[in-house]
mmCIF file with all atom_site columns, C-alpha atoms in Angstrom:
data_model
loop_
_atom_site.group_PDB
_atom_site.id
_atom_site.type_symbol
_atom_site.label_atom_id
_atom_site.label_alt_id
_atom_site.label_comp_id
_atom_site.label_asym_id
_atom_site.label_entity_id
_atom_site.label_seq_id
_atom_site.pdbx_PDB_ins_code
_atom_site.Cartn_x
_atom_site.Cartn_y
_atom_site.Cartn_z
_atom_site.occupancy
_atom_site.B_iso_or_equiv
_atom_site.pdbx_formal_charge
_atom_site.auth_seq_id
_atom_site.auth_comp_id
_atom_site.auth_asym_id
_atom_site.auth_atom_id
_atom_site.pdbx_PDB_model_num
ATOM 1   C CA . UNK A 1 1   ? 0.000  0.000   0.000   1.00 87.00 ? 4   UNK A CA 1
ATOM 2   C CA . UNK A 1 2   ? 1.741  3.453   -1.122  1.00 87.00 ? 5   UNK A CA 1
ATOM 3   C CA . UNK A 1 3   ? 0.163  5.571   1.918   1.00 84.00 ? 6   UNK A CA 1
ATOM 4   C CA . UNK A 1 4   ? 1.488  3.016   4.374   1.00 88.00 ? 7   UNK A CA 1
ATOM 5   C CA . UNK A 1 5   ? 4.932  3.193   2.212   1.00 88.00 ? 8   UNK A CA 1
ATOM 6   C CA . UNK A 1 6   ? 4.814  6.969   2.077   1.00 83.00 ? 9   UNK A CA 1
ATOM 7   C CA . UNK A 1 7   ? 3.886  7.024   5.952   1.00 84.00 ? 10  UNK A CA 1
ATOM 8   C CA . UNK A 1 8   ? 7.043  4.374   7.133   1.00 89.00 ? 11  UNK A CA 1
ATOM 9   C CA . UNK A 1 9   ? 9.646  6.499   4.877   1.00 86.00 ? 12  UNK A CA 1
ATOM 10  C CA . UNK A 1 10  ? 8.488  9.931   6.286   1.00 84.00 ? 13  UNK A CA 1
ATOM 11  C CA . UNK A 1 11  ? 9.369  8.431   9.954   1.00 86.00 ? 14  UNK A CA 1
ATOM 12  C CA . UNK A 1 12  ? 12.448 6.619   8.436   1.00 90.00 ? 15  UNK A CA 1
ATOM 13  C CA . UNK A 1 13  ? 13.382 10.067  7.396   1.00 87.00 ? 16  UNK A CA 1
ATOM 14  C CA . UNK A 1 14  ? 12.921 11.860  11.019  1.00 86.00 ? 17  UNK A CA 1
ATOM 15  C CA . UNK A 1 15  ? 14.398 9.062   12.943  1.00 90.00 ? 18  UNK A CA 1
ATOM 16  C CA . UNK A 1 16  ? 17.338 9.311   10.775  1.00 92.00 ? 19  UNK A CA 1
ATOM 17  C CA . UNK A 1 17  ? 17.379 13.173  10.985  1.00 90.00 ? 20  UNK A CA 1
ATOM 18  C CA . UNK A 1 18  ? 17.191 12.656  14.667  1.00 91.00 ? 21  UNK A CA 1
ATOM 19  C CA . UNK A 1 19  ? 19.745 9.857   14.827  1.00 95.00 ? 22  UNK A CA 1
ATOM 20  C CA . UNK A 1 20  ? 22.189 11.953  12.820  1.00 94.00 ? 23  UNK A CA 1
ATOM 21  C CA . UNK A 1 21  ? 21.448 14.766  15.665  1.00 92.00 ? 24  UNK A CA 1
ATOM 22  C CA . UNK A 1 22  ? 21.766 12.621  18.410  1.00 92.00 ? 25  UNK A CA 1
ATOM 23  C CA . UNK A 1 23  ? 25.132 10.416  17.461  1.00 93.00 ? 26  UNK A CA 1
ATOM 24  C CA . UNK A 1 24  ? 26.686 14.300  16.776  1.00 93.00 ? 27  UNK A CA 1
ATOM 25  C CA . UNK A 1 25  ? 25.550 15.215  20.200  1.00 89.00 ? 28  UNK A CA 1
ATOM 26  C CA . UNK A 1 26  ? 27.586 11.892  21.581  1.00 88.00 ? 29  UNK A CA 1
ATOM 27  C CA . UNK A 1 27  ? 30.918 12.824  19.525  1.00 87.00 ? 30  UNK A CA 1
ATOM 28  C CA . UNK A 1 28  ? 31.075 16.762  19.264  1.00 88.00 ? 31  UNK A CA 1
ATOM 29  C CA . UNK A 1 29  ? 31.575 17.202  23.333  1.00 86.00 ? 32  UNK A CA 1
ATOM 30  C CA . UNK A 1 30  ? 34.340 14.831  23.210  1.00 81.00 ? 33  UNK A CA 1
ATOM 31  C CA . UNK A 1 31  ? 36.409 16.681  20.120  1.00 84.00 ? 34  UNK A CA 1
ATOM 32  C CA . UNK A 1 32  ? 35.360 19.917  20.549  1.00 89.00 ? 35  UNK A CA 1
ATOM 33  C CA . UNK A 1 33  ? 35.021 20.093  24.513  1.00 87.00 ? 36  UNK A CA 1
ATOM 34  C CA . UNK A 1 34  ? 32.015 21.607  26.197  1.00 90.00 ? 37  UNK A CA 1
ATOM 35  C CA . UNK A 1 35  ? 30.645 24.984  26.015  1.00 90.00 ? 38  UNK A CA 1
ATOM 36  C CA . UNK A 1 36  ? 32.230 27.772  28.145  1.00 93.00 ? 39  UNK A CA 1
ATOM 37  C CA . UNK A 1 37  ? 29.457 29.337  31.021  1.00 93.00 ? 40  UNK A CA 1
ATOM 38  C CA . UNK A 1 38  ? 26.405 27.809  32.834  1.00 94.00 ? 41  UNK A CA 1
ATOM 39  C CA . UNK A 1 39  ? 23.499 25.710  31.824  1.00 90.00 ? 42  UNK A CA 1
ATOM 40  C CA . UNK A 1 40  ? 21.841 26.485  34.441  1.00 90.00 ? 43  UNK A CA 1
ATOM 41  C CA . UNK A 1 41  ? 23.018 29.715  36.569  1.00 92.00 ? 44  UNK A CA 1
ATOM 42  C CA . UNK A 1 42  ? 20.600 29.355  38.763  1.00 91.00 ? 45  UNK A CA 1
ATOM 43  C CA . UNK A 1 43  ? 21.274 26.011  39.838  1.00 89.00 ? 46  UNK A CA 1
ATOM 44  C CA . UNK A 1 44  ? 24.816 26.836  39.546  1.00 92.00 ? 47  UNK A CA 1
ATOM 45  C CA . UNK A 1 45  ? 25.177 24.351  36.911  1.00 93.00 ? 48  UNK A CA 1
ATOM 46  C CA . UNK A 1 46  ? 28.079 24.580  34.335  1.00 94.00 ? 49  UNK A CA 1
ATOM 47  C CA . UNK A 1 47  ? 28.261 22.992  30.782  1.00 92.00 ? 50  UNK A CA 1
ATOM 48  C CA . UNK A 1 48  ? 31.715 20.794  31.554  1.00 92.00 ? 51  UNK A CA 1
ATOM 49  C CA . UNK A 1 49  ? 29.495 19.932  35.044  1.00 92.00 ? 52  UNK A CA 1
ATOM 50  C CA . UNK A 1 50  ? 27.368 17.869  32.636  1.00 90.00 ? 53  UNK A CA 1
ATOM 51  C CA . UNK A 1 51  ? 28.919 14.270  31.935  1.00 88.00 ? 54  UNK A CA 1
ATOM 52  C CA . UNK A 1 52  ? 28.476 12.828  28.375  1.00 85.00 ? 55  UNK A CA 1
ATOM 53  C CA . UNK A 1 53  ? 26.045 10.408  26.907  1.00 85.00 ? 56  UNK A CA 1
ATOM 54  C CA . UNK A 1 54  ? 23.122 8.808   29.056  1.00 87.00 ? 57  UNK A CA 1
ATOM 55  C CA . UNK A 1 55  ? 24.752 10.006  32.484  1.00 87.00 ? 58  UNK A CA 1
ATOM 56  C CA . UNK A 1 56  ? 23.220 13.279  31.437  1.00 88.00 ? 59  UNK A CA 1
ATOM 57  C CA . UNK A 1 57  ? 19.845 12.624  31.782  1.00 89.00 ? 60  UNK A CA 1
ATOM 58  C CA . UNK A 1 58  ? 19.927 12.422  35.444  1.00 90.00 ? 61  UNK A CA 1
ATOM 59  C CA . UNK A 1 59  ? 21.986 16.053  35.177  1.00 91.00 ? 62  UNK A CA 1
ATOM 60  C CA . UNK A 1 60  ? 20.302 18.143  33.399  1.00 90.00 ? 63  UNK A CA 1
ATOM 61  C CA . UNK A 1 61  ? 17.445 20.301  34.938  1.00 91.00 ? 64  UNK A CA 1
ATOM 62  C CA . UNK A 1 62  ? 13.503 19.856  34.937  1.00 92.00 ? 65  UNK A CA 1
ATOM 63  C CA . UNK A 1 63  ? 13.694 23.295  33.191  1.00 92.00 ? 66  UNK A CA 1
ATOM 64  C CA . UNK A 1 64  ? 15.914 22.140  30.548  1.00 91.00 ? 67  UNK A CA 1
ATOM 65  C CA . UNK A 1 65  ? 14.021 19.397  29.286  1.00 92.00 ? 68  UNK A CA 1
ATOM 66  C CA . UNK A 1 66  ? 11.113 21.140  29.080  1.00 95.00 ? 69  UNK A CA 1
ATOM 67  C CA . UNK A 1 67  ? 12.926 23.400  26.617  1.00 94.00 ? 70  UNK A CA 1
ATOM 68  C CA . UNK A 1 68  ? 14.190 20.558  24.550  1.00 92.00 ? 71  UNK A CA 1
ATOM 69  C CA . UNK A 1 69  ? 10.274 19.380  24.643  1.00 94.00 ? 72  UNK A CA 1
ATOM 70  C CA . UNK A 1 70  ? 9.056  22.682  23.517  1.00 96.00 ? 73  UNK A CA 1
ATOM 71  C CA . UNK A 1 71  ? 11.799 22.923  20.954  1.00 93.00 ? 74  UNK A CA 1
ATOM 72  C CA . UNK A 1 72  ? 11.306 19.119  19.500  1.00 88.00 ? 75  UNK A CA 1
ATOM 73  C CA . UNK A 1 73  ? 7.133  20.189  19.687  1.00 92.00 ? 76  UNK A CA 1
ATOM 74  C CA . UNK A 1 74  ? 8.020  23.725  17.601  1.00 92.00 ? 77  UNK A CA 1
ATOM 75  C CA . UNK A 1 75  ? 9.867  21.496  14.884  1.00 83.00 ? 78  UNK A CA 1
ATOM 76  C CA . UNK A 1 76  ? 7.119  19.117  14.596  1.00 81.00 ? 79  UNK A CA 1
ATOM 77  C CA . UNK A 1 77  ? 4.039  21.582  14.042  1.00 84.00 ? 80  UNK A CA 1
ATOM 78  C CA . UNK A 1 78  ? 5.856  24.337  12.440  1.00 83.00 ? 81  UNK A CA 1
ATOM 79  C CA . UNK A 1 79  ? 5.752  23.266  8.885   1.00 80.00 ? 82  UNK A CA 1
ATOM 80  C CA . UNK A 1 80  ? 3.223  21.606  7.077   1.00 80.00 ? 83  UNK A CA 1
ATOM 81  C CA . UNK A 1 81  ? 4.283  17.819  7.187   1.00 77.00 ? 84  UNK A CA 1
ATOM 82  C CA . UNK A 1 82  ? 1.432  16.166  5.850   1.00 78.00 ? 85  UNK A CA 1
ATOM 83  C CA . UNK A 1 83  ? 1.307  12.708  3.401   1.00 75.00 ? 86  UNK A CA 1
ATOM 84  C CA . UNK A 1 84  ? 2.172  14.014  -0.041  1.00 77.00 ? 87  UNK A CA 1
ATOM 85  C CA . UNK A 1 85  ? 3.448  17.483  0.861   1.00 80.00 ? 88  UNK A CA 1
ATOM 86  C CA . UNK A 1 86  ? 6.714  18.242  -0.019  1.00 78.00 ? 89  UNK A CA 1
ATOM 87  C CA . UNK A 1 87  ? 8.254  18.323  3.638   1.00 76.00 ? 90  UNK A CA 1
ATOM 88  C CA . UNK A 1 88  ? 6.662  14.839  4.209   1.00 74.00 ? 91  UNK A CA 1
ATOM 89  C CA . UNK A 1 89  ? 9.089  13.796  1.631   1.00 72.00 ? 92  UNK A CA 1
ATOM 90  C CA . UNK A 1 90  ? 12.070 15.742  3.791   1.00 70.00 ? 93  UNK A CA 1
ATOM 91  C CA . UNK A 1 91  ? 12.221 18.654  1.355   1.00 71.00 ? 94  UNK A CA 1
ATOM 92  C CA . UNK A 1 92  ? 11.680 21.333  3.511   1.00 72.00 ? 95  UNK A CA 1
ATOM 93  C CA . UNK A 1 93  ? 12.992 24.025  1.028   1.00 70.00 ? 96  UNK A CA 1
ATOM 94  C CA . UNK A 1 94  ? 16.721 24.499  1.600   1.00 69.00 ? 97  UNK A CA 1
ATOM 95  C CA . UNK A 1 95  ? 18.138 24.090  -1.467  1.00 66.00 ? 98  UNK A CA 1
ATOM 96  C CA . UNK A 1 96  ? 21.477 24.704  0.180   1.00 68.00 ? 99  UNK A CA 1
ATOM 97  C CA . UNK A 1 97  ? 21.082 20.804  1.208   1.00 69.00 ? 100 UNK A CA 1
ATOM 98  C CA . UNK A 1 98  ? 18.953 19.805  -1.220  1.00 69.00 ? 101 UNK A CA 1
ATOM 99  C CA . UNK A 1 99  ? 18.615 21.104  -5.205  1.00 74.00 ? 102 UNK A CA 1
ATOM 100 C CA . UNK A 1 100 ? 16.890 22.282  -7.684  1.00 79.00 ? 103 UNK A CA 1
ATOM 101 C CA . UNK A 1 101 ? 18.011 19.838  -10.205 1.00 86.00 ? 104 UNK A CA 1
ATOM 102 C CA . UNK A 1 102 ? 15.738 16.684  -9.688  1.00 85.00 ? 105 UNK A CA 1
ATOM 103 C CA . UNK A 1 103 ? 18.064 13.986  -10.225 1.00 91.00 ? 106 UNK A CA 1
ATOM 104 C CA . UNK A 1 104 ? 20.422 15.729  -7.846  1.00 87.00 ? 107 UNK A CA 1
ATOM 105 C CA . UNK A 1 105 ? 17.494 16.131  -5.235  1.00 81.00 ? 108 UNK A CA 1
ATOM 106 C CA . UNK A 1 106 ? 17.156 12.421  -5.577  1.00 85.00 ? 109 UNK A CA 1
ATOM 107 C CA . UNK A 1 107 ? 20.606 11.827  -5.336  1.00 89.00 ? 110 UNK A CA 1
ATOM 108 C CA . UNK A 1 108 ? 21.156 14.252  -1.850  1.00 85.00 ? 111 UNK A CA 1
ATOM 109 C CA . UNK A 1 109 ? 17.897 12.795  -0.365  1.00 84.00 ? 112 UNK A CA 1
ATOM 110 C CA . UNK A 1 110 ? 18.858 9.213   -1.111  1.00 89.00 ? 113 UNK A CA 1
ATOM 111 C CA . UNK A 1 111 ? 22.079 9.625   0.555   1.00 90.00 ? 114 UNK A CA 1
ATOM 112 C CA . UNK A 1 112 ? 20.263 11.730  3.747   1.00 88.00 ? 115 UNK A CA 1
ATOM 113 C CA . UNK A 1 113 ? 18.312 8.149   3.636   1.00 91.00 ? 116 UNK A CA 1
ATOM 114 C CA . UNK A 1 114 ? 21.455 5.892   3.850   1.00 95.00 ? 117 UNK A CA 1
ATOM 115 C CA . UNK A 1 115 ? 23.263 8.078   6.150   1.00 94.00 ? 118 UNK A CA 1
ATOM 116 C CA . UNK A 1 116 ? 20.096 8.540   8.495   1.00 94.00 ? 119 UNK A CA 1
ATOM 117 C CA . UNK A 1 117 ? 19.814 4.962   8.829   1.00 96.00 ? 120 UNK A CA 1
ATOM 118 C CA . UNK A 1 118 ? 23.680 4.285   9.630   1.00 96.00 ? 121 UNK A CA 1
ATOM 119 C CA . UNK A 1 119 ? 23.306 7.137   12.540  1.00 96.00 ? 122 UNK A CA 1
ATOM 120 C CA . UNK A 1 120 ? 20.602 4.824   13.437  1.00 96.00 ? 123 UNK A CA 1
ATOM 121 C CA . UNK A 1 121 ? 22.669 1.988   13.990  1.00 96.00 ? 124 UNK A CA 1
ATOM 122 C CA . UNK A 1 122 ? 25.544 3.709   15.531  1.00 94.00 ? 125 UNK A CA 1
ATOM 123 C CA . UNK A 1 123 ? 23.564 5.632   18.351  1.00 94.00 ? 126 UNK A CA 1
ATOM 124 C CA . UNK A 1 124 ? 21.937 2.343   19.678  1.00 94.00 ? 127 UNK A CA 1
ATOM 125 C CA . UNK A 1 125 ? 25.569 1.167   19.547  1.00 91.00 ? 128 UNK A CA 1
ATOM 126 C CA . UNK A 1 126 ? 26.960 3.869   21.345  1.00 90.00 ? 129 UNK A CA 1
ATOM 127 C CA . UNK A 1 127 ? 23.770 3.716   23.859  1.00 90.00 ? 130 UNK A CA 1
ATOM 128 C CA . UNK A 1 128 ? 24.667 -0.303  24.249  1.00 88.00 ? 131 UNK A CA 1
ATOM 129 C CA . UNK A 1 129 ? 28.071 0.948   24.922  1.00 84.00 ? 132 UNK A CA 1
ATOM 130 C CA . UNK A 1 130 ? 27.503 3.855   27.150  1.00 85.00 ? 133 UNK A CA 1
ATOM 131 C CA . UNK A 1 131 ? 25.184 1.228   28.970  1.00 84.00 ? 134 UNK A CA 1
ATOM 132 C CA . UNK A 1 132 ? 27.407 -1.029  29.004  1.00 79.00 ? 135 UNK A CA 1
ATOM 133 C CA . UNK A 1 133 ? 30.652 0.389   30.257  1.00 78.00 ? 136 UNK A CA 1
ATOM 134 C CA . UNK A 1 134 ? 29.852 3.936   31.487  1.00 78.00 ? 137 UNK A CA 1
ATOM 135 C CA . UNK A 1 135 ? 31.378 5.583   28.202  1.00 77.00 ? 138 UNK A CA 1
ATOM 136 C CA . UNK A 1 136 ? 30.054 5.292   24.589  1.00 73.00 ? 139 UNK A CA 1
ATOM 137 C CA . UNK A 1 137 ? 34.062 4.974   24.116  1.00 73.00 ? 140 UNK A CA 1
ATOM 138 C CA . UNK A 1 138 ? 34.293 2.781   26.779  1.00 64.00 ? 141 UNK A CA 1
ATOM 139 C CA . UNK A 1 139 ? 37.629 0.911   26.751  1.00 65.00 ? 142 UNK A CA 1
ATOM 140 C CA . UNK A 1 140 ? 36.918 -2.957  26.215  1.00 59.00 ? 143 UNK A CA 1
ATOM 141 C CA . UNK A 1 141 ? 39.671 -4.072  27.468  1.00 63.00 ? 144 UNK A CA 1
ATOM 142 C CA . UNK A 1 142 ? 39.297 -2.914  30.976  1.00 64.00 ? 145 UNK A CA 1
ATOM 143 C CA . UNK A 1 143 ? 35.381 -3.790  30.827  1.00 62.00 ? 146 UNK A CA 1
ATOM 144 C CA . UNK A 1 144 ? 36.142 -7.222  32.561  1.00 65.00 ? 147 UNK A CA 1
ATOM 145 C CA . UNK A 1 145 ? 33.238 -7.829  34.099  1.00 65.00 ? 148 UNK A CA 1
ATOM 146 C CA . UNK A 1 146 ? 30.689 -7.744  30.791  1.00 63.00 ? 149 UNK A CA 1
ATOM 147 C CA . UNK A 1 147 ? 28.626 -10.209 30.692  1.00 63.00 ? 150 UNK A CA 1
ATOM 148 C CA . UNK A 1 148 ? 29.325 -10.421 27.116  1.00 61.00 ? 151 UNK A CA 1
ATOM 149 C CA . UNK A 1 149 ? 32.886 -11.987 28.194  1.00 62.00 ? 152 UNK A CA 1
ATOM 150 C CA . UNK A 1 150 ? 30.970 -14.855 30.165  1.00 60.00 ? 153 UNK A CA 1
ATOM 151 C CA . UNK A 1 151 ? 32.424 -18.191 28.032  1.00 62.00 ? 154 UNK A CA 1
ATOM 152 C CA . UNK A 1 152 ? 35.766 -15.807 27.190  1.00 62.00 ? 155 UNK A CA 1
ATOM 153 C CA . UNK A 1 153 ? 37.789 -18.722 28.473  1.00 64.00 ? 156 UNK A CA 1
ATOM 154 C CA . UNK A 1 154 ? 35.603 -21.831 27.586  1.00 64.00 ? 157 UNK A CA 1
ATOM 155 C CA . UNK A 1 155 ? 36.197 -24.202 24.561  1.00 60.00 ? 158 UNK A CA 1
ATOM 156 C CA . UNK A 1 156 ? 35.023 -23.313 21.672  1.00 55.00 ? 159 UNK A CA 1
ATOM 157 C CA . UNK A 1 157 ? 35.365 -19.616 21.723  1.00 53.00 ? 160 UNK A CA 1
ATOM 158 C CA . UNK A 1 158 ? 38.906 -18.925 20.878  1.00 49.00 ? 161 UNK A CA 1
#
């Protein structure tokens, strides 16, 4: 069924828009280092206060995630995203990313596809990882007590 189709590859689209976001947001602090100032002055809450990955969540204020809400809400309603409109089909109109040229918007959009469902794939890793060990670049090696090593040492698994 083509509505069904054109439904499941406008979310494929967002989650991999999202997942592109989010996998950014794991590596960016790490290269780049954390903002300078205070996410929250009132709490007396600086940016490099904030750990990385899903040891955040527990950090950052009530206030703040209401502000990521309201953001993620704005982006949602703020443009007309229903079936067969252009921005259902992630062309929201900035040609800077996209193109005029047809082929070449199929060609960008295609690869926005691909790439969105790689960042997919690599965020749940990096949440299994930062799960896992602490760190989304958790070192394996001194992870000893995964459960993943469990038969390490048995027959078998050399």
């Amino acid at each position: 069924d083509s509505v069904n189709f054109a439904r499941r590859r406008q979310t494929e689209i967002k989650h991999g828009r999202i997942a592109q976001l989010a996998a950014m947001g794991y590596i960016t602090p790490e290269i780049t280092g954390k903002l300078p100032g205070y996410l929250s002055p009132s709490a007396g809450l600086k940016f490099a206060d904030v750990p990385n990955g899903l040891a955040a969540i527990s950090k950052v204020p009530a206030a703040g995630w209401a502000q990521i809400l309201a953001y993620m809400a704005f982006c949602e309603v703020s443009q007309d995203q229903s079936a067969g409109s252009a921005a259902s089909k992630g062309d929201f109109g900035f040609k800077v990313l996209t193109s005029s040229d047809p082929l070449q918007k199929t060609k960008k959009l295609n690869a926005e596809l691909a790439n969105g469902r790689l960042a997919m794939m690599a965020i749940i890793g990096m949440f299994f990882q930062d799960g896992l060990t602490g760190s989304a670049w958790g070192e394996w090696a001194l992870y000893t007590t995964s459960p993943l090593r469990a038969f390490e040492n048995e027959l078998g698994i050399q």
